[in-house]
Short mmCIF file of C-alpha atoms and ligand atoms in Angstrom, two decimals:
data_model
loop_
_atom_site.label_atom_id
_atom_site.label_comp_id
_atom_site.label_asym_id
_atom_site.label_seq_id
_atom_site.Cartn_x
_atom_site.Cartn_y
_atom_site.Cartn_z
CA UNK A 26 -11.96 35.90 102.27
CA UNK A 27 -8.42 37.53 101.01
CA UNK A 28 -6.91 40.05 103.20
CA UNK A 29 -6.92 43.13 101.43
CA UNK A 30 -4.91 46.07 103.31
CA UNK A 31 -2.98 46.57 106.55
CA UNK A 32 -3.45 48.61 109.23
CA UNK A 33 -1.36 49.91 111.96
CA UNK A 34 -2.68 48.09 115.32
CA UNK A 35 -3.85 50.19 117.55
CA UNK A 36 -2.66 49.48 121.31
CA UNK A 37 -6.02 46.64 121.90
CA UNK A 38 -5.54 45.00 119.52
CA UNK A 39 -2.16 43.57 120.13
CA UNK A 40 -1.75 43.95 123.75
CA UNK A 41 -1.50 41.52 126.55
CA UNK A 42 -5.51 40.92 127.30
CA UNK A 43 -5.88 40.39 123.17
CA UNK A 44 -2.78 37.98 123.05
CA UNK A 45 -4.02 35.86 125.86
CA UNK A 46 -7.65 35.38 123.86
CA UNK A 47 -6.18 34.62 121.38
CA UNK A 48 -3.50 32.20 122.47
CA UNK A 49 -6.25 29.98 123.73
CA UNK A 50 -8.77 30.49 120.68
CA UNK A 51 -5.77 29.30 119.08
CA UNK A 52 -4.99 26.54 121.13
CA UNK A 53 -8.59 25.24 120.33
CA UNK A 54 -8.10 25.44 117.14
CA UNK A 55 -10.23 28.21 116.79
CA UNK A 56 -9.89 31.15 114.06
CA UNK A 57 -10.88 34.60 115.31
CA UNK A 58 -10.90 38.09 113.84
CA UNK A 59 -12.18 41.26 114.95
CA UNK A 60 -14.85 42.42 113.37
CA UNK A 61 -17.50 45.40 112.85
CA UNK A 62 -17.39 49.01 114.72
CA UNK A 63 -14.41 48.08 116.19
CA UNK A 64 -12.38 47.12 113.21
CA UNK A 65 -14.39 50.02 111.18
CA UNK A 66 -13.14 53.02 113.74
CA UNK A 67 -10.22 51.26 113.92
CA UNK A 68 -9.50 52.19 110.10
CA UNK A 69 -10.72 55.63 111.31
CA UNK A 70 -8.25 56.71 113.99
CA UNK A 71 -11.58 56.88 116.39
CA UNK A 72 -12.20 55.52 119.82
CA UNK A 73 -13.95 52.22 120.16
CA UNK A 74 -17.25 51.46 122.40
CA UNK A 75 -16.91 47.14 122.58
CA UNK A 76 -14.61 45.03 121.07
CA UNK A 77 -16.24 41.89 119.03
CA UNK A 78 -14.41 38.51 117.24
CA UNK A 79 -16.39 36.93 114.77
CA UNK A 80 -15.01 33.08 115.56
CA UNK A 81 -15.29 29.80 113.30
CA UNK A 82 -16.38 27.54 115.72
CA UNK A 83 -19.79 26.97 117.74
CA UNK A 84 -20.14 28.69 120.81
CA UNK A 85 -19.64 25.35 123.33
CA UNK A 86 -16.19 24.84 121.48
CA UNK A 87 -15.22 28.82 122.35
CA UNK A 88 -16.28 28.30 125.73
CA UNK A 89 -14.10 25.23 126.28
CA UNK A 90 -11.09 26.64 124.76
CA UNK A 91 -11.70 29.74 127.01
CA UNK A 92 -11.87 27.65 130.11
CA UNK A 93 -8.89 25.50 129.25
CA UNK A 94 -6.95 28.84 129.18
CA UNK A 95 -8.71 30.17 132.50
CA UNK A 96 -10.50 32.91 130.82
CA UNK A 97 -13.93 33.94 132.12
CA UNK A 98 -16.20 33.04 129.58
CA UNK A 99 -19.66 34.24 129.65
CA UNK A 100 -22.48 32.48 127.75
CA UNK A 101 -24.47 35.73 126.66
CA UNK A 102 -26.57 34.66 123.54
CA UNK A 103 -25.31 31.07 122.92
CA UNK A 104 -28.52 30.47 120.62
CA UNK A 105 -27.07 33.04 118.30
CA UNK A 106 -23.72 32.24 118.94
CA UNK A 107 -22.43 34.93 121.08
CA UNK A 108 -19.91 34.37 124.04
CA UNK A 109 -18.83 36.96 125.97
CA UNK A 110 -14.47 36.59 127.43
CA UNK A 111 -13.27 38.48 130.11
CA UNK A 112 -9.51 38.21 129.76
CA UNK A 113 -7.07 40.55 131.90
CA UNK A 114 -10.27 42.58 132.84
CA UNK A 115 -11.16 43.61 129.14
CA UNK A 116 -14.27 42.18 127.60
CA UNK A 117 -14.57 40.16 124.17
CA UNK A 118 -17.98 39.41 122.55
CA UNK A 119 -17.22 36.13 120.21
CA UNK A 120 -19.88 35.19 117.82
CA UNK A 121 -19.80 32.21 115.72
CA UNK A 122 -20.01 33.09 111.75
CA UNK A 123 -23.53 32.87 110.81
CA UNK A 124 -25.72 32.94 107.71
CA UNK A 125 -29.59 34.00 108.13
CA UNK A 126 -31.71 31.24 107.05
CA UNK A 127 -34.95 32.86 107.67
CA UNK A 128 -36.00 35.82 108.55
CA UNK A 129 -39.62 38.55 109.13
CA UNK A 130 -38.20 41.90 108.99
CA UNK A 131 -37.37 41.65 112.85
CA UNK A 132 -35.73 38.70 113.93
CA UNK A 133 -33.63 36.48 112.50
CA UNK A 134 -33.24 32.56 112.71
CA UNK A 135 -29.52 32.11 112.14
CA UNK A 136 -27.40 29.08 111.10
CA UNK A 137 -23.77 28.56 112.48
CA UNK A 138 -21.31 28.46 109.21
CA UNK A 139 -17.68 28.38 108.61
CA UNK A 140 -17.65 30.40 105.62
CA UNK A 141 -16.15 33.84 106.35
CA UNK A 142 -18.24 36.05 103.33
CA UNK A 143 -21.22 34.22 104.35
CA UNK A 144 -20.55 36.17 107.64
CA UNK A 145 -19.87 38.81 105.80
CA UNK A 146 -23.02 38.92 103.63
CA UNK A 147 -25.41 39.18 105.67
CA UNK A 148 -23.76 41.98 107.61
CA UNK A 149 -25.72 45.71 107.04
CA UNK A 150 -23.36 48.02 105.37
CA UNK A 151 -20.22 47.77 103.76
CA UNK A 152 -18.03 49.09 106.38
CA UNK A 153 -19.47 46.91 108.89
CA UNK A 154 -18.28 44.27 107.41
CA UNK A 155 -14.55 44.66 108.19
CA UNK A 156 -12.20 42.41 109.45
CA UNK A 157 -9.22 42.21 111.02
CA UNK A 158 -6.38 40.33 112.43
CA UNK A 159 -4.38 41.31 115.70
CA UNK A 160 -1.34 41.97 113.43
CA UNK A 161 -3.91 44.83 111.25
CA UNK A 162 -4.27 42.48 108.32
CA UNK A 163 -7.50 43.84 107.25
CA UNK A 164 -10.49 42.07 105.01
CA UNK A 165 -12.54 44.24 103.43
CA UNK A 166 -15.41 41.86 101.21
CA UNK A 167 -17.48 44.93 100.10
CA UNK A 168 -15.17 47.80 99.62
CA UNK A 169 -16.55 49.33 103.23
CA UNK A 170 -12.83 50.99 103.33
CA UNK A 171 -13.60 53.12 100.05
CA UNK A 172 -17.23 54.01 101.58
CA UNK A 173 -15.68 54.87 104.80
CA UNK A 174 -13.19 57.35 102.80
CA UNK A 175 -16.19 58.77 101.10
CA UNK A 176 -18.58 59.21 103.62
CA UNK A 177 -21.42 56.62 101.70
CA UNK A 178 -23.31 54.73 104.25
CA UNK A 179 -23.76 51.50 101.37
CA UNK A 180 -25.81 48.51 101.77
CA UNK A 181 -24.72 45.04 101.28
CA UNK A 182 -26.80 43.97 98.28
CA UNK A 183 -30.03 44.73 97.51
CA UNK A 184 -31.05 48.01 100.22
CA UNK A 185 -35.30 47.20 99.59
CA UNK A 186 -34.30 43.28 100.04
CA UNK A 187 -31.83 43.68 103.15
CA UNK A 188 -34.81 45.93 105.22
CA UNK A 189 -36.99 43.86 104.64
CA UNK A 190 -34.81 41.26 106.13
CA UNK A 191 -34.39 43.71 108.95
CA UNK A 192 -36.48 46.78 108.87
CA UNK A 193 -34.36 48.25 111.96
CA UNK A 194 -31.95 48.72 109.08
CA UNK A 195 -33.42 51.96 107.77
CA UNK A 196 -32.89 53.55 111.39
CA UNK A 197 -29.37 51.95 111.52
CA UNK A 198 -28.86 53.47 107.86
CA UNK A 199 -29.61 57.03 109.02
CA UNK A 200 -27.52 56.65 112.52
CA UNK A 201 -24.65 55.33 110.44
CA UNK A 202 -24.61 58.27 108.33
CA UNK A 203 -25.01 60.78 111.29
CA UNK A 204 -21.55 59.11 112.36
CA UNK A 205 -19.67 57.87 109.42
CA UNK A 206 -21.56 59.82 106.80
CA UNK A 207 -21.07 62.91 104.49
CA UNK A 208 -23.42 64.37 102.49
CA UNK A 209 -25.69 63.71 100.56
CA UNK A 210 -27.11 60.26 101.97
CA UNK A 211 -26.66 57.47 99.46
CA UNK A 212 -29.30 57.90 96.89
CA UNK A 213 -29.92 53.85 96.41
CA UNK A 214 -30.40 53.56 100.33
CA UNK A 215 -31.68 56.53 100.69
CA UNK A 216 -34.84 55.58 98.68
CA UNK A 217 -35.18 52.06 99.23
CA UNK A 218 -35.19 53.77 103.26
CA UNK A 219 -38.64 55.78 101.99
CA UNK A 220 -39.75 52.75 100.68
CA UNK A 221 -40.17 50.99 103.53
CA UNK A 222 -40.41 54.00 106.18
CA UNK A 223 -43.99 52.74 106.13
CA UNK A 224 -43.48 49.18 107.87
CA UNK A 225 -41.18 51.03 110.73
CA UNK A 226 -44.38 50.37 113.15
CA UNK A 227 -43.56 47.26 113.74
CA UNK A 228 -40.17 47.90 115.64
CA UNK A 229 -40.06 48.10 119.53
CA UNK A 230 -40.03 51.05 120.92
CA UNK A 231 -36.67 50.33 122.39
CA UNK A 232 -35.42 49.37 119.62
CA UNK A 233 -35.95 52.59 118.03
CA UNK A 234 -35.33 54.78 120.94
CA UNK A 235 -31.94 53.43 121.30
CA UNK A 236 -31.50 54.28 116.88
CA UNK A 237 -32.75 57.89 117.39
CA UNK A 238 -30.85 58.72 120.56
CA UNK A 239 -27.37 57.27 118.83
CA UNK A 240 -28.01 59.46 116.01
CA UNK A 241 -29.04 62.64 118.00
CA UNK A 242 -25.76 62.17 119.98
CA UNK A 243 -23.44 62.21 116.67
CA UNK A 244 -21.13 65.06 116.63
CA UNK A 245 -22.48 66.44 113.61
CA UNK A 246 -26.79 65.16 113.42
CA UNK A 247 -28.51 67.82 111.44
CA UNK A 248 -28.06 66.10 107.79
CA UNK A 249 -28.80 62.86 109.06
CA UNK A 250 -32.09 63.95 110.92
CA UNK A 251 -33.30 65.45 107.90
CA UNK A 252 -32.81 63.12 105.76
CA UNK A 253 -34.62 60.62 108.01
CA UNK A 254 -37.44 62.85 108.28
CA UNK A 255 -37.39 63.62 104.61
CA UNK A 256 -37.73 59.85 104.37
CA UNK A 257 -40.86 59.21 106.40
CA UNK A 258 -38.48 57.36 109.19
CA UNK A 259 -39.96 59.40 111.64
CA UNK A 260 -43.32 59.44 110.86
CA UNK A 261 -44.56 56.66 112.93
CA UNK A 262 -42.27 57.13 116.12
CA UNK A 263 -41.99 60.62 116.47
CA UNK A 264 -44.80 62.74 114.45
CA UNK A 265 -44.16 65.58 116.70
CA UNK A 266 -41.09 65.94 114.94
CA UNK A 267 -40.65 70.01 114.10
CA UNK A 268 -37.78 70.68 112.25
CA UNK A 269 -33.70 70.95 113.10
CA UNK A 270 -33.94 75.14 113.31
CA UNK A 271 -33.79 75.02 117.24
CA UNK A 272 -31.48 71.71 117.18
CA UNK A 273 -28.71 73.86 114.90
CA UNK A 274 -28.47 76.39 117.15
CA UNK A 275 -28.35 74.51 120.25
CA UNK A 276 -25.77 72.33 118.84
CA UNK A 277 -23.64 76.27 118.30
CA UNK A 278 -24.27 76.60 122.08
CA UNK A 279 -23.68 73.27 123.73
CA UNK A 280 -20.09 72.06 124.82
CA UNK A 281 -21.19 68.47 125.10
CA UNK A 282 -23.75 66.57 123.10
CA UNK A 283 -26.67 65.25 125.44
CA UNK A 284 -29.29 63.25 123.17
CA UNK A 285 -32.29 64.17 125.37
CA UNK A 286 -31.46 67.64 125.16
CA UNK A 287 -30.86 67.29 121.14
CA UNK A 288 -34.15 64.92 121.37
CA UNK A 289 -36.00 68.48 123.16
CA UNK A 290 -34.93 70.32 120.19
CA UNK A 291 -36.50 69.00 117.65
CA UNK A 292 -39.93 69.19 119.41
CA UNK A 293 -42.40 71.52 119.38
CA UNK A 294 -43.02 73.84 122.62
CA UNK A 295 -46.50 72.36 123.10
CA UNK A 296 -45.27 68.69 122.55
CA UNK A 297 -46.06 66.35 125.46
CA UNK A 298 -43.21 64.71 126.87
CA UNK A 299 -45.14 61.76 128.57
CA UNK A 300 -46.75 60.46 125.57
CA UNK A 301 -43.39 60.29 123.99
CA UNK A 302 -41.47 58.94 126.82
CA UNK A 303 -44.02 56.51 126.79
CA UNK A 304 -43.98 55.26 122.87
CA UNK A 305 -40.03 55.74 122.81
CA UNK A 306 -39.63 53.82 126.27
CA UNK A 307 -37.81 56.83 127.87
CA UNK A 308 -37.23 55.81 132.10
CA UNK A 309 -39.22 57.67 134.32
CA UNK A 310 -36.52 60.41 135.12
CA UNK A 311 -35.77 60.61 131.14
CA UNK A 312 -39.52 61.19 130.91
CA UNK A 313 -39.33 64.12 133.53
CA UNK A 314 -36.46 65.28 132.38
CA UNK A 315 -38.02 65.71 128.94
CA UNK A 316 -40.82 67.48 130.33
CA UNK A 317 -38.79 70.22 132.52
CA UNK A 318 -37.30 70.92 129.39
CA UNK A 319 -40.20 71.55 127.42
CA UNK A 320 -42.56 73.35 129.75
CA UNK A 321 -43.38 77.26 129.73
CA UNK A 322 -43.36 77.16 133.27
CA UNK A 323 -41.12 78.65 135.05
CA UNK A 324 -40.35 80.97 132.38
CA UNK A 325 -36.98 81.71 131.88
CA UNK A 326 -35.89 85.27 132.22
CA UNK A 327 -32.40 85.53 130.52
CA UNK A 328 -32.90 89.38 130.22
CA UNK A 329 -33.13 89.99 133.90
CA UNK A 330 -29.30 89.70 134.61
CA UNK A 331 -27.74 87.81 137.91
CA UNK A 332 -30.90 88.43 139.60
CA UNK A 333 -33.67 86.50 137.80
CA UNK A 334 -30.50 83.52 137.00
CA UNK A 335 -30.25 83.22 140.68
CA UNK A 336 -33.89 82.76 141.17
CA UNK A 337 -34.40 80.53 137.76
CA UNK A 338 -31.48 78.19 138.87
CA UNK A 339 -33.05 77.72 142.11
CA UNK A 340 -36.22 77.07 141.33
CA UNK A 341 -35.03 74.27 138.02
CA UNK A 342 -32.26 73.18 139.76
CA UNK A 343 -28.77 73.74 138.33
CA UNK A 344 -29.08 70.94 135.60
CA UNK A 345 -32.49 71.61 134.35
CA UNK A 346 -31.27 75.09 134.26
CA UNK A 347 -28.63 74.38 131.73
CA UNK A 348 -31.26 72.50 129.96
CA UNK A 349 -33.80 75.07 129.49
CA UNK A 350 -30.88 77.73 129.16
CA UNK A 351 -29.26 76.17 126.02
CA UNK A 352 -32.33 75.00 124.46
CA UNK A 353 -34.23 78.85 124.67
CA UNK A 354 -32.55 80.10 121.63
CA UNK A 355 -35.31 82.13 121.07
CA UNK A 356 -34.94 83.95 124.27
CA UNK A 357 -33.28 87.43 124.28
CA UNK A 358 -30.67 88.37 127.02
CA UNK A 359 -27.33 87.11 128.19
CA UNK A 360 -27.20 83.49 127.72
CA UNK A 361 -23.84 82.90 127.71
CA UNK A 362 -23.42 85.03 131.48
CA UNK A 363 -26.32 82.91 132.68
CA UNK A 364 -24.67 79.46 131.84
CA UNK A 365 -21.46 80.68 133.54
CA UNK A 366 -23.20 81.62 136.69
CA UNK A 367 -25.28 78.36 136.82
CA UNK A 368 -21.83 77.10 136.43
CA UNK A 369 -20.20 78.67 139.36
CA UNK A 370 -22.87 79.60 142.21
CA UNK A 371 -24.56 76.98 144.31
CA UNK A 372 -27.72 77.87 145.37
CA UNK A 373 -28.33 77.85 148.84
CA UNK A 374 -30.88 76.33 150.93
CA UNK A 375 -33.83 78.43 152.78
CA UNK A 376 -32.83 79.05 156.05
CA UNK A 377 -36.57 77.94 157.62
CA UNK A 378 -38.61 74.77 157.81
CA UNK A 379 -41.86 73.73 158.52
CA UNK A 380 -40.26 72.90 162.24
CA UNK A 381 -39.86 76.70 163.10
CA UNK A 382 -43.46 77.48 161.94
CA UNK A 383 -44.65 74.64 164.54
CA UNK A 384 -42.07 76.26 167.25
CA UNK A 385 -43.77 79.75 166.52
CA UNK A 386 -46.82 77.78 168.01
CA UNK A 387 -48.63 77.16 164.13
CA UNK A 388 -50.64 74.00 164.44
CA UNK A 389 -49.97 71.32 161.99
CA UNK A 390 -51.43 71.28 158.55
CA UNK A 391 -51.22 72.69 154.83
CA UNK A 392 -51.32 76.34 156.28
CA UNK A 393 -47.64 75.98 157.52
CA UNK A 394 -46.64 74.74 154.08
CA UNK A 395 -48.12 77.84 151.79
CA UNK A 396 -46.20 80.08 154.90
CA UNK A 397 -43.26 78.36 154.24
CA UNK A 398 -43.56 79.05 150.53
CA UNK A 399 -44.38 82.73 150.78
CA UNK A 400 -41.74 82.95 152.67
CA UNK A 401 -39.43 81.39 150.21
CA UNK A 402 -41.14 83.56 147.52
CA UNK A 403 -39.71 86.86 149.67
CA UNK A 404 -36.57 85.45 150.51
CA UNK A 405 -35.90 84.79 146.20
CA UNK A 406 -37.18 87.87 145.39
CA UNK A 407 -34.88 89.43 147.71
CA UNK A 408 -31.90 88.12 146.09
CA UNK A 409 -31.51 85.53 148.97
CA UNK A 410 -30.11 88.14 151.01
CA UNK A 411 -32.08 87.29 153.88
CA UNK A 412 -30.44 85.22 156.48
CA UNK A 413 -32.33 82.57 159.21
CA UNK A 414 -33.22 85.72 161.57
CA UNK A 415 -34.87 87.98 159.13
CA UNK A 416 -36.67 84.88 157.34
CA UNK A 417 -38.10 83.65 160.89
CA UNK A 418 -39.30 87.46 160.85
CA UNK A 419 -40.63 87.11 157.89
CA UNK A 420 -42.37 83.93 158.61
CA UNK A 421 -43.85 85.45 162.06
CA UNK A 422 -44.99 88.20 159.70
CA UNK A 423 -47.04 86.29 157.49
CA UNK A 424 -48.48 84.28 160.10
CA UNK A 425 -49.55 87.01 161.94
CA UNK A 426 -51.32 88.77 158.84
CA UNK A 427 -53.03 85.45 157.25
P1 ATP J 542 -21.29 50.73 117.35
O1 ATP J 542 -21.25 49.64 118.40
O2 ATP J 542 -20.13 51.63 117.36
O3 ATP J 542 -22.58 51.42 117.28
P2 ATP J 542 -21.19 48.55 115.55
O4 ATP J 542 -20.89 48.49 114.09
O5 ATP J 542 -20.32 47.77 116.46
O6 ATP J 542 -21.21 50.05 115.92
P3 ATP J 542 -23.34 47.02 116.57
O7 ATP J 542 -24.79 47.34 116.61
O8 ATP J 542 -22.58 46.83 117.83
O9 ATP J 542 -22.69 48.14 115.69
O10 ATP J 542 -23.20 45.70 115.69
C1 ATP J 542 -21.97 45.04 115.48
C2 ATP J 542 -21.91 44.55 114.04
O11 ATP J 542 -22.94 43.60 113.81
C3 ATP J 542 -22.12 45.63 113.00
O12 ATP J 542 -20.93 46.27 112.68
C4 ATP J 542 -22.70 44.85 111.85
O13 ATP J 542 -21.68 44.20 111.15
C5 ATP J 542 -23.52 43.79 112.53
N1 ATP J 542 -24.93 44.18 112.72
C6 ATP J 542 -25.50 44.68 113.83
N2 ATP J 542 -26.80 44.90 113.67
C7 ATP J 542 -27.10 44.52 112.44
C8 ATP J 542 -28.29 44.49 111.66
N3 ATP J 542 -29.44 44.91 112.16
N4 ATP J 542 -28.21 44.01 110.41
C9 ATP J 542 -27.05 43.56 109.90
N5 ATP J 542 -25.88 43.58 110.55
C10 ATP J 542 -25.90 44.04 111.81
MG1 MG J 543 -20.63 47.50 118.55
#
């Protein structure tokens, strides 16, 4: 593989931490290069998630080297070739070149190689398959650099042959171009994508969770999504899947992307949020979240001023508040003063218990806790103007009357 280009380094990748790996790589007579999202945004100017090495030995070889030096080595995947270095605190993942030499659409058997554009091949798209040394010499096999430039999310070779190599591909295709993309979607992948939409049931739900939520959390997701969706990608994961109208305009309301919220969007209002937590393996609280976000109940009354905010963020809590604020679009009244109160007032916490209805000489039992609820229906209502004295009145009220 011939260098192609230069880059300017940024700071990681010729610092102390990177220096150190590499001195005892090096001393093991091991080549390394840095390889995939980090070399790609890199090239971009962009921050980095995880910094990987592609390396041209096998994994026990790394790991020696690495302990000769006194670098934490990690064996995370040594089967497939991956170790993981700590060195000075920063993390390396270090996978030996590979080559697939079989492979069902899901997982791979890989073969360790030496042979750089073998590595390189079987890589997904273009850009991914960049290289680079600590000094910015850059490889570039495929072009990715051009495609990057362009905005083209481009397979490697044959798009209908490499998903069905890896049929995850057609969600990484569409999350790639929600990122790195511009429109319109590459035509060759694009259709080789609707091709194959059909054989996306045999993913994980993981798996695919972890694509759609990446792609829902892109800066700019709105082509991408519907070009998935135009594509049959969602069909089998996410049928419920009703348009990008409400996702546009939360995306004009929203200061920070947050995927579940984005994922809420794009649902309908009766869609139910446990069946889908289930199929995309949301956690519990993911689940729940979900579900605040899409009920009816309690309805959110943004045309009631300070008032009805004070009561709605009490009863949602502040952050389910936000949620169901920013994702209403269709609600009239004052969003924008609602999100700026939920932003500044605390609500406070109702001055009686279930103790003072026992001290008031209640007995025990479900009784005290629908008192204890009227009275917190009174005390919202009111604003929460009343204080402990007047809500004890309140709840000697009630009891007296029921
Ligand atoms: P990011 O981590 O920012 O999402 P990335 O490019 O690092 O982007 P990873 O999923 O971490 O993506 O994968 C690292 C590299 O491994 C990719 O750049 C690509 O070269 C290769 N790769 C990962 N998954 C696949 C796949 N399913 N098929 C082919 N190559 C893949
Ligand atoms: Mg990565």
């Amino acid at each position: 593989m011939r260098p192609s280009d230069r880059l300017v380094p940024p700071a990681w990748m010729d610092d102390g931490p990177t220096r150190r790996l590499f001195a005892a790589l090096g001393a093991g007579g091991i080549a390394a290069r840095f390889v995939g999202g980090c070399v790609r945004n890199a090239v971009l100017g962009r921050a980095i998630d995880d910094i990987d090495l592609a390396v041209d030995k096998p994994p026990e070889t790394v790991i020696a080297a690495l302990g000769a030096a006194g670098i934490k080595a990690i064996p995370t995947g040594v089967k497939h070739g991956t170790v993981t270095a700590i060195a000075d605190g920063r993390t390396f993942e270090l996978t030996t070149l590979r080559r697939d030499v079989e492979t069902d659409g899901r997982r791979a058997v890989v073969a360790f190689t030496d042979d750089w554009l073998e590595d390189a091949a079987r890589r997904d798209f273009t850009f991914n398959a960049l290289y680079a040394d600590p000094d910015g010499t850059l490889y570039d096999p495929f072009e990715g650099r051009a495609d990057l430039a362009t905005g083209r999310v481009r397979f490697i070779g044959d798009a209908d042959r490499r998903i069905a190599e890896d049929r995850l591909r057609v969600l990484r295709f569409f999350r790639f171009h929600a990122w790195y993309g511009r429109p319109p979607v590459d035509a060759l992948g694009f259709d080789a994508c609707r091709r194959n939409a059909g054989t996306l049931g045999a993913l994980s739900g993981e798996r695919v969770s972890k694509e759609l939520l990446r792609l829902l959390e892109a800066p700019a997701p709105v082509d991408a999504l519907e070009a998935m969706a135009e594509a049959g990608a969602l069909d089998r994961w996410l049928p419920e899947y009703a348009g990008t109208v409400r996702l546009r305009a939360l995306i004009a309301r929203e200061t920070r992307p947050d995927k579940l919220r984005r994922l809420a969007a794009i649902l309908p209002a009766d869609a139910d949020a446990t069946t889908i937590g289930k199929r995309l393996k949301l956690s519990t609280q993911e689940s729940l979240r979900l579900g605040v976000m899409l009920a009816h109940d309690p309805v959110l009354d943004l045309a009631g001023g300070p008032r009805a905010w004070r009561a709605g963020i009490y009863r949602l809590g502040t952050r389910l508040y936000v949620d169901r604020l920013l994702l209403a679009v269709d609600t009239p009244g004052d969003w924008r003063g609602a999100l700026a109160l939920a932003e500044s007032w605390t609500p406070p916490e109702l001055p009686v218990s279930g103790g003072d209805a026992l001290e008031l000489g209640l007995a025990p039992g479900p009784r005290i806790g629908a008192l204890i609820s009227a009275v917190e229906d009174w005390w919202v209502a009111g604003d929460f103007a009343a204080g402990r004295a007047a809500c004890l009145a309140e709840l000697a009220r009630l009891a007296k009357a029921s």
